[in-house]
Coordinates of C-alpha atoms in Angstrom, one line a residue:
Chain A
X1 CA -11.5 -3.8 6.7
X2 CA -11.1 -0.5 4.8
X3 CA -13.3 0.4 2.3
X4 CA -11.9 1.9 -1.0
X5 CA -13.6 5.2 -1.9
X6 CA -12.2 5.2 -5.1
X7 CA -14.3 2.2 -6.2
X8 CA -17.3 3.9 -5.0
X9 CA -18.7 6.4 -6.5
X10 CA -19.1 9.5 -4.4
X11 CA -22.7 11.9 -5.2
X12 CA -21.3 14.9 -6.9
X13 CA -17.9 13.6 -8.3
X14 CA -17.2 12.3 -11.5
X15 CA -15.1 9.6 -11.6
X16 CA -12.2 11.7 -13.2
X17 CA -12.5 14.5 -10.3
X18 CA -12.8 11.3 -7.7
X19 CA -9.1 10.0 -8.8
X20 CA -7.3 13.1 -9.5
X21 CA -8.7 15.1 -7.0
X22 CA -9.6 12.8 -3.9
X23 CA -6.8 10.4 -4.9
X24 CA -4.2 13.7 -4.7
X25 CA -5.5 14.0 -1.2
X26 CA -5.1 10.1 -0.5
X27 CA -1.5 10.3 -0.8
X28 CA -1.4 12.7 2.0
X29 CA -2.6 10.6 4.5
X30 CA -0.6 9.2 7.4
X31 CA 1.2 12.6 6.4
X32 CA 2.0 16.2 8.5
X33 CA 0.7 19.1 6.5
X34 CA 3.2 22.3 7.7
X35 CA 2.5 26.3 8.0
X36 CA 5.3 27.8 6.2
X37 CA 6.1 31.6 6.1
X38 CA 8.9 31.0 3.4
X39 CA 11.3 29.5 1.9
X40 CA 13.3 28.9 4.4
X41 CA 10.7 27.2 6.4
X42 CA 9.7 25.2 3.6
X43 CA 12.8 23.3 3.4
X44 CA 13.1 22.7 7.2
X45 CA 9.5 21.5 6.7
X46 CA 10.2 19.2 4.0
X47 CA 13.8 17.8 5.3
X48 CA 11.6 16.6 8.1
X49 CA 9.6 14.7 6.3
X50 CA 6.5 17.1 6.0
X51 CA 4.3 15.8 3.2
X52 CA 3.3 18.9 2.1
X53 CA 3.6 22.7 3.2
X54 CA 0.9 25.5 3.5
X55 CA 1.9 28.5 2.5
X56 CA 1.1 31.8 4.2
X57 CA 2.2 35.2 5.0
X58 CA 1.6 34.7 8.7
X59 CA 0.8 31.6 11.0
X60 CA -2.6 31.4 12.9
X61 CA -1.0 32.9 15.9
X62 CA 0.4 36.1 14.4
X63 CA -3.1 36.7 12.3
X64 CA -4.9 36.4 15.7
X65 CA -2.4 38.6 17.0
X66 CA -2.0 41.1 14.3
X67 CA -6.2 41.3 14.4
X68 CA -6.8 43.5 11.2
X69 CA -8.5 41.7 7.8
X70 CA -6.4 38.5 6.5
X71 CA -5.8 38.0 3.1
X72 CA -4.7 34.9 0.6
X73 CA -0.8 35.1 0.8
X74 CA 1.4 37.6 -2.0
X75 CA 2.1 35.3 -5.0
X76 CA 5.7 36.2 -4.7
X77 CA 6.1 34.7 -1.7
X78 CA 4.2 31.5 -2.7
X79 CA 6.1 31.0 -5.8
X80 CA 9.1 31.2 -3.8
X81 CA 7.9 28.6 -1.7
X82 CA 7.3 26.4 -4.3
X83 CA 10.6 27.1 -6.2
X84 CA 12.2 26.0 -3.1
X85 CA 10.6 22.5 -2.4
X86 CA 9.7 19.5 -4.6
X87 CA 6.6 18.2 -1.9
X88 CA 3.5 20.0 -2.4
X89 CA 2.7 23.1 -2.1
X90 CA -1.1 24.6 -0.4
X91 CA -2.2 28.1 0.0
X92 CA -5.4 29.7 1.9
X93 CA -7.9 31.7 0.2
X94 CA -10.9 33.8 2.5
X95 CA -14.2 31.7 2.7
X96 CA -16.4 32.8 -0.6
X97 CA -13.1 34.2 -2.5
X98 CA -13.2 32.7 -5.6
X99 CA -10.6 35.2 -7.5
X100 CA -8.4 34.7 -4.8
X101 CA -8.9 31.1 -5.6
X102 CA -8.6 31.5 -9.4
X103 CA -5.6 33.3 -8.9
X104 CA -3.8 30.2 -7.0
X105 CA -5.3 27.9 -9.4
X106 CA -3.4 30.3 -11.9
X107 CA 0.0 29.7 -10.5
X108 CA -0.7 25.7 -9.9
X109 CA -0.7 25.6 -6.6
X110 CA -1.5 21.7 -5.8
X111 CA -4.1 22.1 -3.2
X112 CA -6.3 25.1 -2.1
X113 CA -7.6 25.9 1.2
X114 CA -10.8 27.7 1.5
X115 CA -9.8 28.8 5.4
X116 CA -11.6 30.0 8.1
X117 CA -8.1 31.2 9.4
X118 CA -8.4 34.7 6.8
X119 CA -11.3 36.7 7.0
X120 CA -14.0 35.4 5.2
X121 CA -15.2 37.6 2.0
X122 CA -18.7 36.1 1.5
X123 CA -21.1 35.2 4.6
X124 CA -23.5 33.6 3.0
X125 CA -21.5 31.1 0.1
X126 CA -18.2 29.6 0.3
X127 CA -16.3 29.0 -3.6
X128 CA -17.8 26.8 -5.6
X129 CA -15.1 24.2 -5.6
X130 CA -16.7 22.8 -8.6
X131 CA -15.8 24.7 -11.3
X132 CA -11.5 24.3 -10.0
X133 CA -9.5 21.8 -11.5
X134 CA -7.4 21.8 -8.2
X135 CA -8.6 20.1 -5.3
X136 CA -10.1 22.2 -2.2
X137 CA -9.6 21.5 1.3
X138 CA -12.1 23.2 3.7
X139 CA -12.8 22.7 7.5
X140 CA -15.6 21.9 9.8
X141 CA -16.8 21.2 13.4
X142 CA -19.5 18.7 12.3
X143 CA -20.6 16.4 9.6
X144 CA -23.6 19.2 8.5
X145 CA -20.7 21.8 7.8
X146 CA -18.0 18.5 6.2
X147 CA -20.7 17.2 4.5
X148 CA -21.9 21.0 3.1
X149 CA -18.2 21.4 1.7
X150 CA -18.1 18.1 0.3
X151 CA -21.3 18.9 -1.9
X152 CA -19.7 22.3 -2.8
X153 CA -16.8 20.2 -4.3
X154 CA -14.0 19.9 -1.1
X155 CA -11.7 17.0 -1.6
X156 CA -10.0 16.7 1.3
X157 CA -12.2 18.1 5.0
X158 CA -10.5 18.9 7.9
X159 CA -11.8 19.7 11.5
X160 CA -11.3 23.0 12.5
X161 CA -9.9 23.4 15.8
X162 CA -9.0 26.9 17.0
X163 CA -5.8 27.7 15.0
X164 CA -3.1 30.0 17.0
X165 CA -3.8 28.2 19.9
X166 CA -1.9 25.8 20.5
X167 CA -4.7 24.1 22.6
X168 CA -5.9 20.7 21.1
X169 CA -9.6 21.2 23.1
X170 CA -11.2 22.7 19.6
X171 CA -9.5 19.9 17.1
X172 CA -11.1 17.2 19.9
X173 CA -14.3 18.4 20.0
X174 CA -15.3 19.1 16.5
X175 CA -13.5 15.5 15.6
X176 CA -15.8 13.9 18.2
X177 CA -18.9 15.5 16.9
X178 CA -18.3 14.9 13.3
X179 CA -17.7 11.1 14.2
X180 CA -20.5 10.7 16.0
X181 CA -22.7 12.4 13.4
X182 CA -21.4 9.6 11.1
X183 CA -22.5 6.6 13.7
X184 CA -25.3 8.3 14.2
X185 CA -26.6 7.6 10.8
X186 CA -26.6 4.1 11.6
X187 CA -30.0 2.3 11.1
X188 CA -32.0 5.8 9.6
X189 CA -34.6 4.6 7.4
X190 CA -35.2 6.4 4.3
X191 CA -37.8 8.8 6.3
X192 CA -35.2 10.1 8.4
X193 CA -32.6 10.1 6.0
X194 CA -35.0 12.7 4.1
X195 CA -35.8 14.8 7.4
X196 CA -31.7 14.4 8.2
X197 CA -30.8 15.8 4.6
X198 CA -32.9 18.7 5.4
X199 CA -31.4 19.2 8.1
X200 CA -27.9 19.1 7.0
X201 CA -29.0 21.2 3.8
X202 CA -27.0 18.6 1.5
X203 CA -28.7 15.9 -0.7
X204 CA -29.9 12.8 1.0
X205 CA -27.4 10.5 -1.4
X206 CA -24.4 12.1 0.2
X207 CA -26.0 11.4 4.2
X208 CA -26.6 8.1 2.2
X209 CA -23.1 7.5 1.4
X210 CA -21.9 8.2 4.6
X211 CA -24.3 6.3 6.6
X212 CA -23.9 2.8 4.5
X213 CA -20.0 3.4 4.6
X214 CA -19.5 4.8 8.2
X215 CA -17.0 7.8 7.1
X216 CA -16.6 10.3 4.7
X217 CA -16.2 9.6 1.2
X218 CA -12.4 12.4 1.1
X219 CA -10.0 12.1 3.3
X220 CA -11.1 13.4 6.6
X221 CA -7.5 15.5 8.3
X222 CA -7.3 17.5 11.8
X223 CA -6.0 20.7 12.3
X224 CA -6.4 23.8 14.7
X225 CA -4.2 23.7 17.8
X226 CA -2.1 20.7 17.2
X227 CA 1.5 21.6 19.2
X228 CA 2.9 18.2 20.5
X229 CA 3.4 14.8 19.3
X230 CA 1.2 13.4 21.6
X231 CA -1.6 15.8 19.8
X232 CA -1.2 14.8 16.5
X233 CA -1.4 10.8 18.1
X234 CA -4.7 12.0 19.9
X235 CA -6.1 13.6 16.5
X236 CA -5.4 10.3 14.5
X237 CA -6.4 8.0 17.3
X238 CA -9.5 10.0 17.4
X239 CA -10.3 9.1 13.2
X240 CA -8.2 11.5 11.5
X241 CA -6.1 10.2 8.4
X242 CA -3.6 13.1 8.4
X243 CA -2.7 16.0 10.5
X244 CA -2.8 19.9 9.2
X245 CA 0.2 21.7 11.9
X246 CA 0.1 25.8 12.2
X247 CA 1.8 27.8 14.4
X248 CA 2.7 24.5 16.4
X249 CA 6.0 24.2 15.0
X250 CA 7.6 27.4 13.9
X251 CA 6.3 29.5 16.8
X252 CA 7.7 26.9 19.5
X253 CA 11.5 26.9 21.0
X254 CA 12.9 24.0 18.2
X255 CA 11.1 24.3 15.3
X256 CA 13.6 21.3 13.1
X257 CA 13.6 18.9 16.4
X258 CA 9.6 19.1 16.9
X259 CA 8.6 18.8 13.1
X260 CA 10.4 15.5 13.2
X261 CA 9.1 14.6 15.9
X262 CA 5.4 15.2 14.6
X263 CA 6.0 13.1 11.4
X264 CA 7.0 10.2 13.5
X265 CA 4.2 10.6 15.9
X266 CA 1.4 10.8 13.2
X267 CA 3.2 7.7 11.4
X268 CA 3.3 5.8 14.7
X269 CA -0.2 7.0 16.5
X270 CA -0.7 4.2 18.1
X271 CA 3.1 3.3 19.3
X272 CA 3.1 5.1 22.4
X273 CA 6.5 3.9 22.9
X274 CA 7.7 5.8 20.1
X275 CA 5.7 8.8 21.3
X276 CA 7.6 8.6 24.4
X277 CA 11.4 8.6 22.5
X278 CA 10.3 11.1 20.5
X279 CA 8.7 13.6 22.9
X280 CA 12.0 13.8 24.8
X281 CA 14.2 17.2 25.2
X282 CA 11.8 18.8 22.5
X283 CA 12.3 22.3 24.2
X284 CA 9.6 24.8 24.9
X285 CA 6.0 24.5 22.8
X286 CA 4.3 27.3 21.5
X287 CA 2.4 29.3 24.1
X288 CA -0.8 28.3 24.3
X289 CA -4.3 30.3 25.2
X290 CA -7.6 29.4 26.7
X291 CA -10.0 29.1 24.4
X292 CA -12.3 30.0 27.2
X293 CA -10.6 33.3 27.4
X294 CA -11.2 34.1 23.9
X295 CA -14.0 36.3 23.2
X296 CA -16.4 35.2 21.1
X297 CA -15.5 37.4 17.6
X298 CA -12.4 35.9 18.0
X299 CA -13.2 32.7 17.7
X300 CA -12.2 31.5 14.2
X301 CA -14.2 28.3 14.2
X302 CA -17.7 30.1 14.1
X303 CA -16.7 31.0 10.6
X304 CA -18.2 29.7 7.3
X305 CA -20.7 27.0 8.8
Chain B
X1 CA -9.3 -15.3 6.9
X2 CA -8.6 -15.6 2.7
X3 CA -7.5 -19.3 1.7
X4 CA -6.6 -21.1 -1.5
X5 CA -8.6 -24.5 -2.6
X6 CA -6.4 -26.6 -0.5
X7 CA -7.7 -24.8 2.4
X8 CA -3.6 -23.0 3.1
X9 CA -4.1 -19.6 4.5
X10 CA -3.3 -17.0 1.5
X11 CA 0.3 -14.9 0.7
X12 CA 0.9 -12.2 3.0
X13 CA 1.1 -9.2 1.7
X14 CA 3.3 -6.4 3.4
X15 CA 2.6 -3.3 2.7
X16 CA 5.0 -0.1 4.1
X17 CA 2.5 2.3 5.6
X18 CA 4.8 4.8 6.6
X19 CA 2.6 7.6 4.8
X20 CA 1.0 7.9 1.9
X21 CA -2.3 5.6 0.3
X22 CA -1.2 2.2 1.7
X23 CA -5.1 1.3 2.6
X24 CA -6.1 1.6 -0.6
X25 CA -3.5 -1.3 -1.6
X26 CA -5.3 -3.0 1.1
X27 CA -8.4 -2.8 -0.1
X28 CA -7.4 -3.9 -4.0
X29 CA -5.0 -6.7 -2.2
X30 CA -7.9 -8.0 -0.3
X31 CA -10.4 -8.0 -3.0
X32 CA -7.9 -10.1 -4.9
X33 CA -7.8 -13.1 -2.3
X34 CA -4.4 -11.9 -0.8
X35 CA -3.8 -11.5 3.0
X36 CA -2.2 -7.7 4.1
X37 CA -0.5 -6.2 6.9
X38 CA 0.9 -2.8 7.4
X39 CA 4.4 -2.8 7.4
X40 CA 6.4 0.1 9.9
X41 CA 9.3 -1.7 11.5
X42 CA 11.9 -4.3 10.4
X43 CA 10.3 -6.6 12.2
X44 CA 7.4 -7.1 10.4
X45 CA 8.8 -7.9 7.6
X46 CA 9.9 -11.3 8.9
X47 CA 6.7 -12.9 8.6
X48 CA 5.5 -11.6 5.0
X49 CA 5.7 -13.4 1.7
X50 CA 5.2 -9.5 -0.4
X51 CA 5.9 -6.4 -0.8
X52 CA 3.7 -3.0 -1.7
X53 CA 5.5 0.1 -1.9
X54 CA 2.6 2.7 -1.8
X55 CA 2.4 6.2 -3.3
X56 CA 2.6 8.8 -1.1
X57 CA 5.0 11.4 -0.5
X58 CA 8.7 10.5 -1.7
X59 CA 10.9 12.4 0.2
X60 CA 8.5 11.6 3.2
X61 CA 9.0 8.1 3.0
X62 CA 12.5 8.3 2.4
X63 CA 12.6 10.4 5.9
X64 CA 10.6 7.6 7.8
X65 CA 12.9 5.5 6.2
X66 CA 15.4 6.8 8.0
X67 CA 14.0 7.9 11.5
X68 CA 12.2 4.0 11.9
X69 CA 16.0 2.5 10.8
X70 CA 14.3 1.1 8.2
X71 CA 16.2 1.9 4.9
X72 CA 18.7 -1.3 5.3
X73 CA 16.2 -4.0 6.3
X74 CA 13.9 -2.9 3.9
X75 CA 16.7 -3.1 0.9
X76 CA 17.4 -6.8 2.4
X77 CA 13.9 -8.1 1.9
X78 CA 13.9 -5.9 -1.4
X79 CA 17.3 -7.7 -3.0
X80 CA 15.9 -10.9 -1.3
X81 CA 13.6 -11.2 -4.0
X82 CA 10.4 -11.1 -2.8
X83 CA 7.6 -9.8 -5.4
X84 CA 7.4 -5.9 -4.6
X85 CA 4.7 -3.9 -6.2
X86 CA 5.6 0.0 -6.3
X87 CA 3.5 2.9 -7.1
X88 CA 4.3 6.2 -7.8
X89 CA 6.9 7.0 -4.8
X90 CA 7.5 3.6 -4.4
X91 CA 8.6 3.3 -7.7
X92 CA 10.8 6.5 -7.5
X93 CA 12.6 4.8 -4.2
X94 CA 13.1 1.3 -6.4
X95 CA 15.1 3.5 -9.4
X96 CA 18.3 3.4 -10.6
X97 CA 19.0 7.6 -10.3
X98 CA 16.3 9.9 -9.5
X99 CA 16.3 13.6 -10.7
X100 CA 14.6 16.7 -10.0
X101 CA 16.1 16.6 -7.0
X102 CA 18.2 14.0 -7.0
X103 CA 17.4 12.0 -3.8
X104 CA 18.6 8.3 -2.8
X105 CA 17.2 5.2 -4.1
X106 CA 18.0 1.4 -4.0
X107 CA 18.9 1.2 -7.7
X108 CA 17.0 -2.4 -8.1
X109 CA 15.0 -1.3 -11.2
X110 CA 17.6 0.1 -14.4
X111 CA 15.4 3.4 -14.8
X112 CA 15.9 7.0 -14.4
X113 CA 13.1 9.0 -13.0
X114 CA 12.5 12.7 -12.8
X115 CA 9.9 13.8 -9.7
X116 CA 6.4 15.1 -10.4
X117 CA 8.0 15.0 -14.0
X118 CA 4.8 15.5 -16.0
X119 CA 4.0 19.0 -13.7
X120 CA 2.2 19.6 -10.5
X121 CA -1.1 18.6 -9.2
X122 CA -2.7 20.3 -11.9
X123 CA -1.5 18.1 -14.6
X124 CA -2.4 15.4 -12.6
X125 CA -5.6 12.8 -13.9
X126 CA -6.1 9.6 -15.8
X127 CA -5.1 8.9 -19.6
X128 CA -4.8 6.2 -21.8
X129 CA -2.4 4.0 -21.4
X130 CA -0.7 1.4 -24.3
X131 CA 0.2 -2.2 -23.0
X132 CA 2.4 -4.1 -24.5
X133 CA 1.2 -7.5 -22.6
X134 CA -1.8 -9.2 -22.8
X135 CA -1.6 -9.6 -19.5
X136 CA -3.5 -6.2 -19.8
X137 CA -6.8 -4.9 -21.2
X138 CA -6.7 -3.1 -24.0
X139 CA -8.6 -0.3 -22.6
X140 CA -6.0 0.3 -19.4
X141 CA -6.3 3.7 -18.1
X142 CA -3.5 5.1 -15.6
X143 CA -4.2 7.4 -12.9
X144 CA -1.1 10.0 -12.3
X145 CA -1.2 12.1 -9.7
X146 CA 2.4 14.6 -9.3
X147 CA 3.7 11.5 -11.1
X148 CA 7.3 10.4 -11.6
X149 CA 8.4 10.2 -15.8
X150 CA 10.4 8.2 -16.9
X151 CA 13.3 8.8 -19.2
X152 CA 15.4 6.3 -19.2
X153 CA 15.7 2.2 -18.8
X154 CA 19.3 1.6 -18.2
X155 CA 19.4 -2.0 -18.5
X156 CA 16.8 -5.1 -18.5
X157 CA 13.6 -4.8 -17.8
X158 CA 10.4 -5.1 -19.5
X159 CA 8.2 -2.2 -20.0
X160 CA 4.8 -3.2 -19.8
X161 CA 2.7 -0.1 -20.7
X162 CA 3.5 3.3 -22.1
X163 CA 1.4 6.5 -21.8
X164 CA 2.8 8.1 -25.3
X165 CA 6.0 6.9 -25.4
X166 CA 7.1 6.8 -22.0
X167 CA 7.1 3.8 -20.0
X168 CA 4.8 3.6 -17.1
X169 CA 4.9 -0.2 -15.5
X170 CA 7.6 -1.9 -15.9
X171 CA 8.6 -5.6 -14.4
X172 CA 12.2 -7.0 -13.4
X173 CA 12.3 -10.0 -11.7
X174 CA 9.4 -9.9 -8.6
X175 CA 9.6 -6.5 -8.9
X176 CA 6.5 -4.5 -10.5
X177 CA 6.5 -0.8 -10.4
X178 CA 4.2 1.8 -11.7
X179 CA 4.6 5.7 -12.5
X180 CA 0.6 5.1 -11.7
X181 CA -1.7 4.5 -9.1
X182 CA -3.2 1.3 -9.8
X183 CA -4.8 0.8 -6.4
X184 CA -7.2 3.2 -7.8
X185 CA -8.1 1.8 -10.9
X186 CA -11.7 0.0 -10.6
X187 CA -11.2 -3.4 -11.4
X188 CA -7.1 -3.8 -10.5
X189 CA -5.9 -5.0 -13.5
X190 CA -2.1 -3.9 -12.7
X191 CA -3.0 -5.6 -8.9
X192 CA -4.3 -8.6 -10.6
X193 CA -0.9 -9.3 -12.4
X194 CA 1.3 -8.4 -9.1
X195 CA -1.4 -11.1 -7.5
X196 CA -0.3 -14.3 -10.1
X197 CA 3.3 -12.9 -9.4
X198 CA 2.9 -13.5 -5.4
X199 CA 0.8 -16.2 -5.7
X200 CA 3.6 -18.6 -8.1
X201 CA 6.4 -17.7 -5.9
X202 CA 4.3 -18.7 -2.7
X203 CA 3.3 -21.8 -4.6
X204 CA 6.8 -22.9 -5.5
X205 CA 8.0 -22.4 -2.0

């Protein structure tokens, strides 16, 4: 049985914010969330059934490669973007960048995320997500960091990963530990729900919430290293309710072919028969690097806990 | 497992779960004394006795449609006349002619419908809505998120609320669609009358 969040209150939302905002992010569930550097991109994205496309001047793998500060995206080149596509359109603003965030709320972008993938601007506060009438997205390795950017006003978490990887180990892990934080709730009595609220630095009705309903109260998505079809089944068999794909598509050898292939895959997680059809002749994947091999100030993760 | 007074297992609702919020229709289904399943191949949509049409991504839909060979089956249980609740996208794949872009529909409900019609996501929330049924509260709010409008009813077909003066839920036949997202409405008023709908045509079977 799945419980509706909508008809439960969530700590910190009105109920206005809960249906506008959390319901905009309900709708993209069971969806693919593409990286798009323009127009072009956009409409491959969305003729293959994307459900909505992030826009940016450079996927994961070209920032990382690039190195230099990242920035939120020209506003040229987003309202181009969303000229060309009817499905909604995201952009990225630096952890703490609130103007970069008016600014998108400016142009109505539909959803906003507050990524670890730019250089953060603030290393102490993210935006307060609050005082935006469009809803945030923001990611995390573990329910202390989802549960942090829930309070701050994110509708929509996503696990980090490593984005520009191409290498799933990141998404896995931090999907693992935030879904075991949640059953670890289980059975905390109100003393340790106090001492765990501490220790998560968020108040105890939101560990509340989570530990009576055994999720969290947005929708919780993956990204960060997703590539293949069978990745994207791995991310939702592992909890997620939509997957976030970067460089995965565009930077590998058939960017139309794979795209469709993802959509199917997340739609059919749990088909692997499908998997199989859809996973032949998909030509070469983008290259993907050891995390192990990255050093550590390159790892994008660490940033904005 | 849900069951009437006779003790006869409840309708089964299907509900198309090829994207989009088809577990919140669940949930609202469920709490109503209806049976669900999720609905992502032809055949499972031997066994069911309804239909939900979730919101969700239009164009998505229509794509998975498409790729799962699901677009003709899924028009044959549609003209079949099973009760069909549609939402949002679901209602925008049930129109006559959509616009803005135009995209392909089954043309069972005499409306034309223009995509995310009243704006982006930030026009998006809940307003008052007028019903023109008692079937409704009086109070009825309507939650639109990137909504469809729309702006014309071709032929027959009752319009059951309006938000202003355009009509929101309207009712043909078994089918019941919604510019809306009723799933998210505490309470399910809009879920409570596609309910009676399944529940007469399962009792007259």
């Amino acid at each position: 049985m799945t419980t509706n969040p909508t008809n439960l209150p969530v700590p910190g939302f009105t109920p206005e914010e809960h249906k506008s905002k959390i319901g905009f992010c309900e709708m993209l569930k069971g969806g693919v969330i593409m990286d798009v550097v323009d127009p072009e991109q956009a409409m491959i994205a969305q003729d293959a059934g994307a459900c909505a496309v992030m826009a940016l001047e450079r996927v994961p793998a070209d920032i990382r490669k690039d190195g230099g500060v990242a920035r939120a995206s020209d506003p040229d080149m987003i309202a181009g973007i969303q000229a060309a596509v009817s499905i909604p359109v995201m952009a990225k603003v630096r952890i703490g960048h609130f103007v970069e965030a008016q600014m998108l709320e400016s142009m109505k972008v539909d959803c906003i995320d507050e990524s670890e993938v730019l250089t953060p601007a603030d290393e102490e506060f993210h935006v307060d997500k609050r005082a935006f009438k469009t809803p945030f997205v923001c990611g995390c390795r573990d329910l202390g960091e989802a549960l942090r950017r829930i309070h701050e006003g994110a509708a929509m978490i996503r696990t980090k990963g490593e984005a520009g990887t191409g290498n799933v180990v990141e998404a896995v892990r931090h999907m693992r530990t935030l879904m075991s934080g949640i059953r670890a709730l289980q059975g905390l009595d109100a003393m340790q729900m106090d001492k765990k609220a501490a220790e998560l630095r968020v108040p105890v009705e939101l560990v509340t919430w989570v530990r009576d309903h055994q999720k969290l109260p947005v929708p919780n998505f993956s990204a960060g290293g997703v590539a293949t079809p069978a990745d994207a089944s791995l991310m939702m068999q592992l909890g997620a309710e939509a997957v976030f794909v970067g460089s995965g598509i565009f930077k590998s050898g058939d960017p139309v072919l794979r795209a469709r292939a993802i959509v199917r895959a997340v739609t059919n997680f749990r088909d692997p028969s499908v998997l199989v059809e859809v996973s032949k002749g998909l030509g070469e994947p983008m290259v993907g690097i050891n995390i192990d091999t990255l050093p550590d100030d390159q790892l994008l993760a660490k940033r904005g806990v | 497992m849900a069951s009437d007074a006779n003790g006869r297992a409840a309708p089964l609702v299907g509900v198309l779960a090829l994207q989009g919020d088809f577990e919140d229709h669940q949930v609202s289904l469920e709490a109503l004394g209806l049976r669900t399943t999720q609905v992502r191949s032809a055949a499972q949509l031997g066994a069911i006795d309804a239909l939900v049409l979730p919101g969700g991504e239009s164009t998505t839909m229509l794509k998975l449609l498409e790729l799962e060979d699901l677009w003709e089956p899924l028009g044959a249980a549609l003209r079949s006349g099973v009760p069909t609740l549609a939402t949002c996208a679901g209602m925008i794949l049930l129109a006559q002619s959509v616009e803005d872009p135009a995209q392909r529909c089954y043309g069972l409900l005499p409306i034309t419908v223009v995509r995310n019609g009243y704006g982006r996501q930030y026009e998006s929330g809940t307003f008052a809505l007028t019903p023109a049924t008692d079937e409704l509260p009086t109070d009825l709010e309507g939650t639109f998120i990137r909504a469809p409008r729309v702006t014309a009813v071709t032929g027959a077909c009752e319009v059951l609320a309006r938000r202003g003066a355009d009509p929101v839920l309207l009712r043909k036949g078994n089918l019941l669609a919604a510019a809306f997202h009723p799933e998210l409405c505490v309470g399910h008023p809009v879920t409570s009358i596609f309910a009676a709908m399944v529940r007469a045509v399962a009792d007259s079977a």
